[in-house]
Coordinates of C-alpha atoms in Angstrom, one line a residue:
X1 CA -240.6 -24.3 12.5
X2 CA -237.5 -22.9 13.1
X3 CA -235.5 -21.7 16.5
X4 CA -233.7 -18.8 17.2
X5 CA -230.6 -20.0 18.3
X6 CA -227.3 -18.1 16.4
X7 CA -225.8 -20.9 14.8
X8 CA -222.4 -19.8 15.6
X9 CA -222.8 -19.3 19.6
X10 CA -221.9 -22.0 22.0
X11 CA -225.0 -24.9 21.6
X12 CA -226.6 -25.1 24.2
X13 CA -226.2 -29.3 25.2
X14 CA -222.7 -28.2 26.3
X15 CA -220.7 -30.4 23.8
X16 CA -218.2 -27.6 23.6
X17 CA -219.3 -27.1 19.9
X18 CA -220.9 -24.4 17.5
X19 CA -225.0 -24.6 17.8
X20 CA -224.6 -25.1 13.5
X21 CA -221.9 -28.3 14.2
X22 CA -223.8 -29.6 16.6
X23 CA -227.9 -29.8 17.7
X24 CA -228.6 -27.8 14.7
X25 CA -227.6 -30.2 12.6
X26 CA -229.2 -33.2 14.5
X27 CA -232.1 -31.3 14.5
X28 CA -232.9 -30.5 11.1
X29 CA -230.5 -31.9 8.6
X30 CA -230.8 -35.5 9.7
X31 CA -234.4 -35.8 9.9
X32 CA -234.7 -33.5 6.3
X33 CA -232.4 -35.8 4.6
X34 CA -234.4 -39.1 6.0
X35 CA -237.5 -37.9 5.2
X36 CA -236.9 -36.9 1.5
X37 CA -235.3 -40.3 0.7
X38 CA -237.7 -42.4 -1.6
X39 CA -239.2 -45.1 -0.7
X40 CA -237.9 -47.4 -3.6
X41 CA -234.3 -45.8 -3.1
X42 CA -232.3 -49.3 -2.4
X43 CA -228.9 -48.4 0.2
X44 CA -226.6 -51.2 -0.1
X45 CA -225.1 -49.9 3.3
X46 CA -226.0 -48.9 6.9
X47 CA -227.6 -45.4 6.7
X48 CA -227.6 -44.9 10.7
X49 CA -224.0 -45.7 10.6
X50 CA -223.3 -43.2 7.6
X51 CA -224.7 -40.6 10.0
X52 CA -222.4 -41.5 12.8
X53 CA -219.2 -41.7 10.9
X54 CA -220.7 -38.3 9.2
X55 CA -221.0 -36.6 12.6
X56 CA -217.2 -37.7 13.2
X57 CA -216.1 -35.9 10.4
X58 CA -217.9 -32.7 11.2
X59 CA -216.5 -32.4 14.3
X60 CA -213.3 -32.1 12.8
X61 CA -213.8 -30.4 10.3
X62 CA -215.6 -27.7 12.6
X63 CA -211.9 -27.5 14.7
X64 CA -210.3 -27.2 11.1
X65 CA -208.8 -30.8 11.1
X66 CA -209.8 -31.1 7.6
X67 CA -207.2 -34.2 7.1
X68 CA -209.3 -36.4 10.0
X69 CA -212.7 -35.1 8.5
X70 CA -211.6 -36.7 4.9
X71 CA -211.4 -39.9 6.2
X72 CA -214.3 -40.4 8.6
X73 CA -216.5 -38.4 5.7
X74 CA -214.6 -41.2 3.1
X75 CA -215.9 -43.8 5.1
X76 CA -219.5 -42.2 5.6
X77 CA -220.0 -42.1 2.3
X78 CA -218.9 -45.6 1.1
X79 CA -221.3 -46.6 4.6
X80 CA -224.2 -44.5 3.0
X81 CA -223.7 -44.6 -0.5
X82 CA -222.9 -40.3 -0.2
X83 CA -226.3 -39.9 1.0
X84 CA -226.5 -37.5 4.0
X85 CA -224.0 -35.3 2.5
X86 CA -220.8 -37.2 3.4
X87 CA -219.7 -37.2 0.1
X88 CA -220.5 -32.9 -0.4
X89 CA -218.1 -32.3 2.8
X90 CA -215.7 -35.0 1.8
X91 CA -215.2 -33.3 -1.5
X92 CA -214.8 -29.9 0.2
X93 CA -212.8 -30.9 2.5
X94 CA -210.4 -32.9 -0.1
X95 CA -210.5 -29.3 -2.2
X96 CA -209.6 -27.2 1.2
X97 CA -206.9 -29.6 1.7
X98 CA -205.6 -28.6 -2.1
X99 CA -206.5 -32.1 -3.5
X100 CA -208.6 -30.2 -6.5
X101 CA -208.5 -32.9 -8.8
X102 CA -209.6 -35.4 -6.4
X103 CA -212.4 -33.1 -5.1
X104 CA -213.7 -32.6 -8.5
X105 CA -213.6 -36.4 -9.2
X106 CA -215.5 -37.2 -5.4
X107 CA -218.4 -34.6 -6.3
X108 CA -219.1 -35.6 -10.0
X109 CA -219.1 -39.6 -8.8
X110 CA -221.5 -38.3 -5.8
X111 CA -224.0 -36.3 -8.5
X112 CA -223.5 -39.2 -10.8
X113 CA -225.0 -42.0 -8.3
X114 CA -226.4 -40.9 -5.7
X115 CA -230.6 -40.2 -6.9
X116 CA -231.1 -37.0 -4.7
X117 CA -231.7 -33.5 -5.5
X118 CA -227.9 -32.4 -4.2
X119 CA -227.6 -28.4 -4.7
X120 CA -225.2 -28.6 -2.4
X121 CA -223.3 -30.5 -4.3
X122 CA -223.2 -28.4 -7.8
X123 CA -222.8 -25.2 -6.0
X124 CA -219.6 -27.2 -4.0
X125 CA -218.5 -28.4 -8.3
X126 CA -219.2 -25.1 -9.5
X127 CA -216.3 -23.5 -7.4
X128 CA -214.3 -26.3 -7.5
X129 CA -214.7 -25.8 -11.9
X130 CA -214.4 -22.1 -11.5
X131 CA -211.3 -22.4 -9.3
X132 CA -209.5 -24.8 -12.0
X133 CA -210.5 -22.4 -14.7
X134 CA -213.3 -23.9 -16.4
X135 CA -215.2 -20.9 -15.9
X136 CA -218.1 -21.9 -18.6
X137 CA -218.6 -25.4 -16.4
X138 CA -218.9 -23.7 -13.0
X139 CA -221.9 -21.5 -14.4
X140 CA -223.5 -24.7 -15.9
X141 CA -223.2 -26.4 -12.5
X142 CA -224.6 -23.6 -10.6
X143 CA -227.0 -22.9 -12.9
X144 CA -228.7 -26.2 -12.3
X145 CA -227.8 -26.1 -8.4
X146 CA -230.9 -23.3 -8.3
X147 CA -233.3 -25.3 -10.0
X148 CA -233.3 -28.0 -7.1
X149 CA -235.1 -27.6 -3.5
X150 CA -232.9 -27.2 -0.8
X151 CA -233.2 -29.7 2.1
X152 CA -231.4 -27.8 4.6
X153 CA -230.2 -24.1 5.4
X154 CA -226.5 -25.3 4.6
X155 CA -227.5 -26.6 0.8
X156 CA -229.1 -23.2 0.1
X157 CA -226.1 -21.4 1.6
X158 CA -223.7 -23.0 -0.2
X159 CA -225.8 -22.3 -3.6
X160 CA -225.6 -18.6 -2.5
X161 CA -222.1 -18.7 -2.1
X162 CA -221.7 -20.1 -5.6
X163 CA -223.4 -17.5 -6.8
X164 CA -221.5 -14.4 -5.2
X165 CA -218.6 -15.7 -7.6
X166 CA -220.5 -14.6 -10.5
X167 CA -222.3 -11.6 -9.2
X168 CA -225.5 -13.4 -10.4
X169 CA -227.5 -11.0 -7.1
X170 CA -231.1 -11.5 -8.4
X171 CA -230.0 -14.7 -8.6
X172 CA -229.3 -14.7 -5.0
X173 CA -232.8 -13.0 -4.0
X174 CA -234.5 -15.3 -5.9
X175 CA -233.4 -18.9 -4.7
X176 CA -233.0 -17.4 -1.4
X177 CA -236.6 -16.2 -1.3
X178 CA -238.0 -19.6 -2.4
X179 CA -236.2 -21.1 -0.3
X180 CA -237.6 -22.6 3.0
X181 CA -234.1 -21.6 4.9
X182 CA -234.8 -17.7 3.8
X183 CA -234.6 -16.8 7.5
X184 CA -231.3 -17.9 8.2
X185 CA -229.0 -15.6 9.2
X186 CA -226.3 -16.4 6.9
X187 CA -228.9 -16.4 4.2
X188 CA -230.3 -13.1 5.4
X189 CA -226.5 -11.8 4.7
X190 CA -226.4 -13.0 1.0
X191 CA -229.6 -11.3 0.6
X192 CA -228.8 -8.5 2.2
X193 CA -225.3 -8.1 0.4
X194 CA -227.5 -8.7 -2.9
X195 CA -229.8 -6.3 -2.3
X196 CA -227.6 -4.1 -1.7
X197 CA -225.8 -4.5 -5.0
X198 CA -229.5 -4.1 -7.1
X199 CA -229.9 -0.8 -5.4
X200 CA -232.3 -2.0 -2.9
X201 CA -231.2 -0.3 0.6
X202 CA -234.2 -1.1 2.5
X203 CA -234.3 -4.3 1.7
X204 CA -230.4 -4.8 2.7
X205 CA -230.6 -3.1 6.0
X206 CA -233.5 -5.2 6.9
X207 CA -231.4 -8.7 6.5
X208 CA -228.4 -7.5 7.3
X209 CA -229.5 -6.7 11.0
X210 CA -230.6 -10.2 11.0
X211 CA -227.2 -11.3 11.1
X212 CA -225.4 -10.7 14.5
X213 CA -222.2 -9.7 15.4
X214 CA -220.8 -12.9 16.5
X215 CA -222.0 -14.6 13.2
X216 CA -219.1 -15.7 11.1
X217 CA -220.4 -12.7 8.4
X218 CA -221.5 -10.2 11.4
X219 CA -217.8 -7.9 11.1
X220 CA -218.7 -7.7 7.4
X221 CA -222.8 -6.8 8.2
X222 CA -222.0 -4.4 10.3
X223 CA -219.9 -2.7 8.2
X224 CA -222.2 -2.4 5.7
X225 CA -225.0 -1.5 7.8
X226 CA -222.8 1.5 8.9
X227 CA -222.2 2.4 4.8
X228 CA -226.4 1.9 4.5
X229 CA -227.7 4.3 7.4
X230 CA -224.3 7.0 6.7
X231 CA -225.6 6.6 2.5
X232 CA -221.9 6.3 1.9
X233 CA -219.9 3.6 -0.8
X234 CA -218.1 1.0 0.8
X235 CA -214.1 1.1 0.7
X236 CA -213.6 -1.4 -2.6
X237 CA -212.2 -1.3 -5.8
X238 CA -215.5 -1.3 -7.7
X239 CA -217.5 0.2 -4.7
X240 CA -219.8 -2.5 -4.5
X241 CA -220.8 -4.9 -1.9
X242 CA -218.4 -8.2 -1.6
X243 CA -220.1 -11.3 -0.3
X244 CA -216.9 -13.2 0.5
X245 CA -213.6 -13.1 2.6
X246 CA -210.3 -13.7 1.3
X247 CA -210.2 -16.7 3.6
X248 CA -213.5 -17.6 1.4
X249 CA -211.5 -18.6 -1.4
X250 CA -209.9 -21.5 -0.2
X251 CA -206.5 -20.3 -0.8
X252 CA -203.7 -21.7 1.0
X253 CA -200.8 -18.9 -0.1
X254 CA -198.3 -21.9 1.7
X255 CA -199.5 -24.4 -0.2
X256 CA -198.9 -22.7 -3.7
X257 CA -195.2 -21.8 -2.4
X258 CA -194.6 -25.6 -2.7
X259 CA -196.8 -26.5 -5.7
X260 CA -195.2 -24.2 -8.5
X261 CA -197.4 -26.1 -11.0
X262 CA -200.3 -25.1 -9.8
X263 CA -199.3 -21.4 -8.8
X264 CA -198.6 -20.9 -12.2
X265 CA -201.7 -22.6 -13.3
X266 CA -204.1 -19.9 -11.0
X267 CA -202.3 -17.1 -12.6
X268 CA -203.7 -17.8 -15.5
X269 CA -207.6 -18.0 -13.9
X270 CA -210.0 -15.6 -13.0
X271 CA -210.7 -17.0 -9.7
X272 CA -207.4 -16.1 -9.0
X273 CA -207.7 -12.0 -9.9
X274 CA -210.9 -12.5 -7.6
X275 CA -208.9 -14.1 -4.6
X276 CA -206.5 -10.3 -5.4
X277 CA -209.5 -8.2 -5.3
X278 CA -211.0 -9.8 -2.1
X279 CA -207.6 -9.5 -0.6
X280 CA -207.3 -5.9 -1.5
X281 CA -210.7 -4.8 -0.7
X282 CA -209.9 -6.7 3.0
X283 CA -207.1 -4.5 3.5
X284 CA -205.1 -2.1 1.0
X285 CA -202.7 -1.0 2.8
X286 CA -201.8 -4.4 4.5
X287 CA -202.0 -6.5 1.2
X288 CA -200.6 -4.8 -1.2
X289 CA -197.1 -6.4 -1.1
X290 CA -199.1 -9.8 -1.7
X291 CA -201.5 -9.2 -4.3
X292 CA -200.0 -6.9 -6.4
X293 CA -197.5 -9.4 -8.1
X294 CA -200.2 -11.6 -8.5
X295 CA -201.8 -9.0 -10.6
X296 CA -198.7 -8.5 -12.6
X297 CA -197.9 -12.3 -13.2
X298 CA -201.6 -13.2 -14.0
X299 CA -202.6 -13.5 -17.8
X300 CA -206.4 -13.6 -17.6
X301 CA -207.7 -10.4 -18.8
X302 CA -209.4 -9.7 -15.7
X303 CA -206.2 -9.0 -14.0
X304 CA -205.6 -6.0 -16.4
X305 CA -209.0 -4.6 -16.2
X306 CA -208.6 -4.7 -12.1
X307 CA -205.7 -2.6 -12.6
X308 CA -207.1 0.0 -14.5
X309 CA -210.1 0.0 -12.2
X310 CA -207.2 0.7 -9.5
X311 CA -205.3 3.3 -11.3
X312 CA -208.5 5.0 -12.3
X313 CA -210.3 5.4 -9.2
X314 CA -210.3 6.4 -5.6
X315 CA -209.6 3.5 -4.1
X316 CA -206.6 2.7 -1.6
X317 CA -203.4 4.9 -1.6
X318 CA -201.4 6.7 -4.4
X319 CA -199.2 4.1 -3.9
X320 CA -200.9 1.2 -4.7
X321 CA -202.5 3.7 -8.1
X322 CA -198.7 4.1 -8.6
X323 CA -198.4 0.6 -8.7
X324 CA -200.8 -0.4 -10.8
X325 CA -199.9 1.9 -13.5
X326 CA -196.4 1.1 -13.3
X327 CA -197.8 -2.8 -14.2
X328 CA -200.0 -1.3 -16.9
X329 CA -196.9 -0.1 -18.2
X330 CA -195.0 -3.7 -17.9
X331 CA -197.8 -5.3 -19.4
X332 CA -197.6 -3.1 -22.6
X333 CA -201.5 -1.7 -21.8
X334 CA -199.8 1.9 -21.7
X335 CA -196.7 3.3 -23.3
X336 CA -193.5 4.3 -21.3
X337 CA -193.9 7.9 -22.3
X338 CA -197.9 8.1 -21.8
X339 CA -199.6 10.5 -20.0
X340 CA -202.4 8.6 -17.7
X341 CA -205.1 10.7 -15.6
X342 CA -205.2 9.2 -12.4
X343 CA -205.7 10.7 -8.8
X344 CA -202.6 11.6 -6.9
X345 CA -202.1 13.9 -4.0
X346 CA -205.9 14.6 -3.7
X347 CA -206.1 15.5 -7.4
X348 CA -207.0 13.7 -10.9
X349 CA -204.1 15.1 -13.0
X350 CA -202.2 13.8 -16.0
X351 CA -198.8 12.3 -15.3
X352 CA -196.2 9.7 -16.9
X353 CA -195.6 7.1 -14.9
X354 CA -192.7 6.4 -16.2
X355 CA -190.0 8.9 -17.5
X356 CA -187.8 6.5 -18.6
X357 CA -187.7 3.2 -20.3
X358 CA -186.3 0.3 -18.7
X359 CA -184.7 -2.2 -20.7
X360 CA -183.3 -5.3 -19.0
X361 CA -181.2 -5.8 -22.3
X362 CA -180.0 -2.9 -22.3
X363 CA -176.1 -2.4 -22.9
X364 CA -174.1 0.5 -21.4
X365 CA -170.9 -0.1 -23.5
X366 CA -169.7 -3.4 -25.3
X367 CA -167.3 -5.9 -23.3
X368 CA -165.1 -8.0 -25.3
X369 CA -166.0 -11.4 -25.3
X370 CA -163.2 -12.8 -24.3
X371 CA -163.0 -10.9 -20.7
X372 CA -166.4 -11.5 -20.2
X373 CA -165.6 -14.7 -18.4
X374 CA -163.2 -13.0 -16.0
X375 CA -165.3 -9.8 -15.2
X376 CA -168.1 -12.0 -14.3
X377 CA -166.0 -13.4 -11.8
X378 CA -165.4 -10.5 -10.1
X379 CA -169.0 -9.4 -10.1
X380 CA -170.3 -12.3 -8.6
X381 CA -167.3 -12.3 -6.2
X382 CA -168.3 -8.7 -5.2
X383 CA -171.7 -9.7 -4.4
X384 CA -170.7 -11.8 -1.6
X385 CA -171.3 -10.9 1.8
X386 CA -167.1 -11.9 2.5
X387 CA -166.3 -10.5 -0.5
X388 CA -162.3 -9.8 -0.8
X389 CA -162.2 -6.5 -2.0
X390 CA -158.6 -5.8 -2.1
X391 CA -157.9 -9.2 -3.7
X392 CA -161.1 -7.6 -6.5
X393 CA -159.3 -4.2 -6.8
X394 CA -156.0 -6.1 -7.9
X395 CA -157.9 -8.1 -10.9
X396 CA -159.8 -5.3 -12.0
X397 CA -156.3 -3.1 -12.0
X398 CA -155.4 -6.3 -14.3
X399 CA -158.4 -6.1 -16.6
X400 CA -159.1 -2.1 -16.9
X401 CA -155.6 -1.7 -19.5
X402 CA -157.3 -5.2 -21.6
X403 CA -160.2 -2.9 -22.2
X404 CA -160.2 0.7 -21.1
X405 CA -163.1 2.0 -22.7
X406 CA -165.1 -0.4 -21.2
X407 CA -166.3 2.1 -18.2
X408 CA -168.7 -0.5 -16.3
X409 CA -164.7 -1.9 -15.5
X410 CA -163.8 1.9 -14.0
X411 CA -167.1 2.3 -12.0
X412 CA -166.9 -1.4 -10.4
X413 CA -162.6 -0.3 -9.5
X414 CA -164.5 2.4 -7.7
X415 CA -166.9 0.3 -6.1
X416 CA -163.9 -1.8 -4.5
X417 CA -162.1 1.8 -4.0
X418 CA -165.2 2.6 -1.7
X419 CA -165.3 -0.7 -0.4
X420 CA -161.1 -0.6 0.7
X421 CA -161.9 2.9 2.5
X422 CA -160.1 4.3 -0.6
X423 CA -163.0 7.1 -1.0
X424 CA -161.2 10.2 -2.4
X425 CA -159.6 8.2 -5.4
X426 CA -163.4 6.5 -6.1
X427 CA -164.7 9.7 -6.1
X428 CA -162.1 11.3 -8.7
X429 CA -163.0 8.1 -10.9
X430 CA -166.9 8.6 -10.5
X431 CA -166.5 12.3 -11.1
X432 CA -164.8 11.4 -14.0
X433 CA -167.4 9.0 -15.4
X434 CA -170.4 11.5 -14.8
X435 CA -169.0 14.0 -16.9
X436 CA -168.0 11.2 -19.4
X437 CA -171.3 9.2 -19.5
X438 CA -174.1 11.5 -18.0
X439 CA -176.7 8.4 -18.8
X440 CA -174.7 5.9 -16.7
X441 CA -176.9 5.6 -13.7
X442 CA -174.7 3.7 -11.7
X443 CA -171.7 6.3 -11.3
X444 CA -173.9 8.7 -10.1
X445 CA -175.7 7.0 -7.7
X446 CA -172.4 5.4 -6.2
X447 CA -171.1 9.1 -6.3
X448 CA -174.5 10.7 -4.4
X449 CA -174.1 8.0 -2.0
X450 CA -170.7 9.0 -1.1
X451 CA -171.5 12.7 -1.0
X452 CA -174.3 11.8 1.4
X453 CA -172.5 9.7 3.6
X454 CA -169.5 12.2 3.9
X455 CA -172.2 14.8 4.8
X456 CA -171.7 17.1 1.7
X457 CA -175.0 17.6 1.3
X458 CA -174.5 20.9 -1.1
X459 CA -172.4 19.1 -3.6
X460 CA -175.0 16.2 -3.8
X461 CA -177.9 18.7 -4.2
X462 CA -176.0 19.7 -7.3
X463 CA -175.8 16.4 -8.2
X464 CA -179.2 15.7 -7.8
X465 CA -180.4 19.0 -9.9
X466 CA -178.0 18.6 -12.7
X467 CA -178.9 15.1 -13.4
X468 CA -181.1 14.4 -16.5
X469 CA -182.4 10.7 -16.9
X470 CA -181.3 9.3 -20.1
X471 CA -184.2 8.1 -22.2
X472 CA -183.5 4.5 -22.1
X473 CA -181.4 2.3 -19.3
X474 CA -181.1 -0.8 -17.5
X475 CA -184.2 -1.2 -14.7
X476 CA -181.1 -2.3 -12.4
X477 CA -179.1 1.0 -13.2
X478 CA -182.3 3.1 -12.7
X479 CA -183.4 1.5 -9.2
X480 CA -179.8 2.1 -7.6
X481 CA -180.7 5.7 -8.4
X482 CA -183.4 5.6 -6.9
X483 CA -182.0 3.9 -4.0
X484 CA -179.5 6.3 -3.6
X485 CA -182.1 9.1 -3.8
X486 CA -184.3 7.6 -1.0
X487 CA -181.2 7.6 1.1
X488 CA -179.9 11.5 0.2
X489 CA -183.9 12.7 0.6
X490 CA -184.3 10.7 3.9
X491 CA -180.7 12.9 5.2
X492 CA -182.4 15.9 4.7
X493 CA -185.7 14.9 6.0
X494 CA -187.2 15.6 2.6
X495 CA -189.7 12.5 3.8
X496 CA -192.5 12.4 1.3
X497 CA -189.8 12.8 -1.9
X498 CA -188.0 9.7 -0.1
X499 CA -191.4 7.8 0.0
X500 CA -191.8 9.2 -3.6
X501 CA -188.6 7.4 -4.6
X502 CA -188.8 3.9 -2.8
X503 CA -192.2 3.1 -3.5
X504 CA -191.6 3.6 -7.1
X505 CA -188.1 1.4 -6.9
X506 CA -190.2 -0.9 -5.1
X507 CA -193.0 -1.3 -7.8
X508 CA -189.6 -1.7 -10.3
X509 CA -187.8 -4.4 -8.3
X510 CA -189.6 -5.6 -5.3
X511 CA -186.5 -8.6 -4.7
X512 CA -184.2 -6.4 -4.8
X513 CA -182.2 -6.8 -1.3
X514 CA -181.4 -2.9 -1.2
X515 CA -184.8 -2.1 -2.1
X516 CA -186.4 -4.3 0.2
X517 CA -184.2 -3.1 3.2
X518 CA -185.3 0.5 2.7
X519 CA -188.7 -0.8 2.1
X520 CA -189.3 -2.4 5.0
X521 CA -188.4 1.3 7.3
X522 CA -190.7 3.2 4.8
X523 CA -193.2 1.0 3.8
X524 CA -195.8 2.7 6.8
X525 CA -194.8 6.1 6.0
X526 CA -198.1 8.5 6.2
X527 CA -197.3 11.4 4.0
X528 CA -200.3 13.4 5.5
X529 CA -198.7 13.0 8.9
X530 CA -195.3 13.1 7.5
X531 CA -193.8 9.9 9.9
X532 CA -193.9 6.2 10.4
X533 CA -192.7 4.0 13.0
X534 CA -189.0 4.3 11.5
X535 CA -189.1 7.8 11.3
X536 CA -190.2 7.8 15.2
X537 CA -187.7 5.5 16.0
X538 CA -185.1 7.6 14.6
X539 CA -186.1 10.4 16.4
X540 CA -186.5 8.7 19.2
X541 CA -182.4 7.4 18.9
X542 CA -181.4 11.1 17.9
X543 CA -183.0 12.8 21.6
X544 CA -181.1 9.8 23.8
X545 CA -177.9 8.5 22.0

């Protein structure tokens, strides 16, 4: 017999807790777990005592103190010999903690030993195999987790859960069903969601409004329900019916800033390309900037067909399409100078993403090796923040005659020109290296920039028409072009080609500091509206200062 309490309100004894931490728990777990034990099972331990160092550690692992909860839960299960499920929550909480190895070893010693159907347990060893990348171990281990009677609501949740990483949704219906903890709410949401996936409507409105709004699932039932009565698709990449939450994963995006080893490990996983799509299905707009790299630095094959799914649909912005395409393109799946069909401005049509190749080898003129020493000097000396550009004009003055027809020295003379307040003669030398080296990126964008800034708009609208992007150049040359085009469209307020031009610099060379300044203004620009914050803000400056 069960009780209608939500498991995720308030319980009712007033500890302070969640109903599911708490009473709940006493209630049915405890007494299920005691009453399945054999009676020939020899404990070499105190079982009672197993339960109250147990309790310890749910308690803190129910406030997220997941460091606390390992040890009372390590000192349950050596108390109870694992049984009681000390030794399931001390592996999960060893593998939320980012001890993977460790959590694998704890959950493997617990199924070894301990002489208890433990679903729990191989659903908890199937993610834990699935998130190191032994995807073909994970389906063993969850495999077998279904063939074993659940003794409580959490063991057959946890199964479920397993399951959503493999999409196995008859699956799901099946054990759920036969399952004596089919009514719980949490439960009732896996079903639902599964249902929902077969094609079976009815069935998933019926169990997702068994889940409530407060439940930890309700936000994600209730937006489904909405898509079920409207007969609309939800808003994800493949437009079907997620079970789980980024958060779901178990991903801690600090944690694999410090551990390089493993970061580099993940990008070669699956579980890894899921974490992306949950990520961007959660929020397109907002995520982006995280998970697209990932998808760009990730090996597994999955990552590439996620892409194309992107670029190929309807889902998110033209942006993120844009992006994906542009990493298609890095990743050698299509050819600089392809056409792709993809949706952009409200229509499929067929475009090149890129018009150019970019070529970080690529050479604009040869140096002679023996002043390649001193002019990398002054390059790195001009990058500085108190860079002395006077003192840099004199040296390059001292190389340009060693090697004069080695223009790269001319257009970084000009650069210091600029940088001394010495405009007019920079410009006469850019001039003169645009009509000498059309392909050379870099002069021209140095020259738009100082056309823009001097408010000559007319003379940098020629510039911008009469340019013809060479057919191969340096990705660095080709982003400060872009750069510079952001800033001459954003002068005058041509907003959606400024958009245009930073979004694709920023698919090109996200670290770049120039980019990622510009980026961070334009970033929320809504081209149907034609503003973002930055553009109001601007606005707002212009009417009072």
């Amino acid at each position: 017999m069960r009780d209608n309490i939500e498991p995720y309100s308030p319980c009712p004894c007033g500890s302070g807790k969640k109903y599911r931490f708490c009473c709940q728990r006493k209630k049915y777990d405890q007494p299920s777990q005691a009453s399945s034990l054999p009676s020939d099972l020899v404990i070499l331990g105190d079982l009672e005592e197993g339960r109250r160092l147990h309790a310890k550690g749910m308690e803190c692992m129910a406030k997220g103190e997941y460091e606390k909860a390992i040890s009372w839960f390590a000192k349950a299960t050596e108390e109870s010999g694992g049984i009681g499920g000390s030794a399931n929550n001390l592996a999960l909480c060893l593998f939320i903690t980012g001890k993977h190895e460790e959590a694998v070893r704890v959950q493997r010693r617990c199924l070894e030993k301990v002489p208890l159907p433990n679903p729990f347990g191989y659903a908890n060893l199937s993610i834990f195999l699935l998130f190191s990348g032994d995807e073909e171990g994970a389906a063993e281990a969850v495999s077998h987790a279904i063939t074993l009677e659940a003794p409580n609501s959490d063991a057959t949740i946890k199964v479920c859960e397993a399951l959503s990483h493999f999409k196995r949704h008859r699956d799901i219906l099946e054990t759920a069903d036969a399952s004596d903890f089919k009514n719980d709410p949490h439960v009732r949401f896996y079903t639902g969601v599964a249902a929902a996936n077969l094609g079976d409507h009815e069935r998933a409105i019926w169990d997702l409004n068994c889940v409530s709004a407060k439940h930890c699932k309700g936000g994600m039932a209730q937006k489904y329900l909405q898509h079920l009565k409207n007969k609309t698709e939800p808003n994800t990449i493949r437009k079907d019916w997620p079970y789980l939450l980024p958060e779901e994963y178990y991903i801690n995006p600090k944690q694999l800033g410090k551990d390089k080893v493993l970061s580099a490990a993940l990008l070669s996983r699956r579980y890894m390309v899921d974490f992306v799509e949950a990520l961007l299905n959660d929020g397109p707009k907002e995520m982006a900037d995280a998970a697209m790299p990932i998808l760009e630095l990730s090996s597994h094959p999955e990552a590439t067909a996620l892409l194309w799914l992107i670029l190929k649909g309807t889902f998110g912005s033209d942006q993120l399409r844009m992006n994906a395409g542009i990493i298609l393109v890095k990743k050698g799946e299509i050819q600089q100078d392809e056409a792709v069909k993809f949706l952009n401005r409200g229509e499929f049509t067929e475009q090149k993403l890129l018009s150019i190749c970019l070529n970080s080898d690529f050479k604009f003129a040869e140096l002679p090796p023996e002043l390649e020493p001193s002019y990398r000097k002054l390059v790195i000396e001009g990058r500085k923040r108190s860079a002395n550009w006077p003192k840099i004009v004199r040296e390059y003055e001292k190389l340009i005659p060693k090697a004069p027809q080695y223009y790269p020295f001319w257009y970084n003379y000009a650069v210091g020109l600029v940088q001394c307040k010495r405009s007019k003669e920079a410009e006469t030398i850019l001039r003169s290296l645009v009509a000498e080296h059309p392909e050379y990126l870099f002069a021209r964008s140095t020259l738009l920039t100082l056309l823009g800034s001097g408010g000559r708009f007319d003379e940098a609208k020629e510039l911008v028409q009469a340019t013809e992007l060479p057919k191969e150049t340096h990705p660095d040359a080709y982003v400060a072009w872009l750069v510079s085009l952001t800033m001459y469209f954003e002068a005058i307020e041509e907003n959606a080609d400024a958009f245009k031009c930073i979004q694709h610099a920023q698919t090109i060379a996200p670290d770049n500091p120039n980019v990622q300044e510009l980026w961070e203004a334009w970033k929320d620009y809504d081209e149907e509206k034609d503003t973002s914050p930055y553009l109001m803000l601007k606005l707002h400056k212009s009417k009072y200062w």
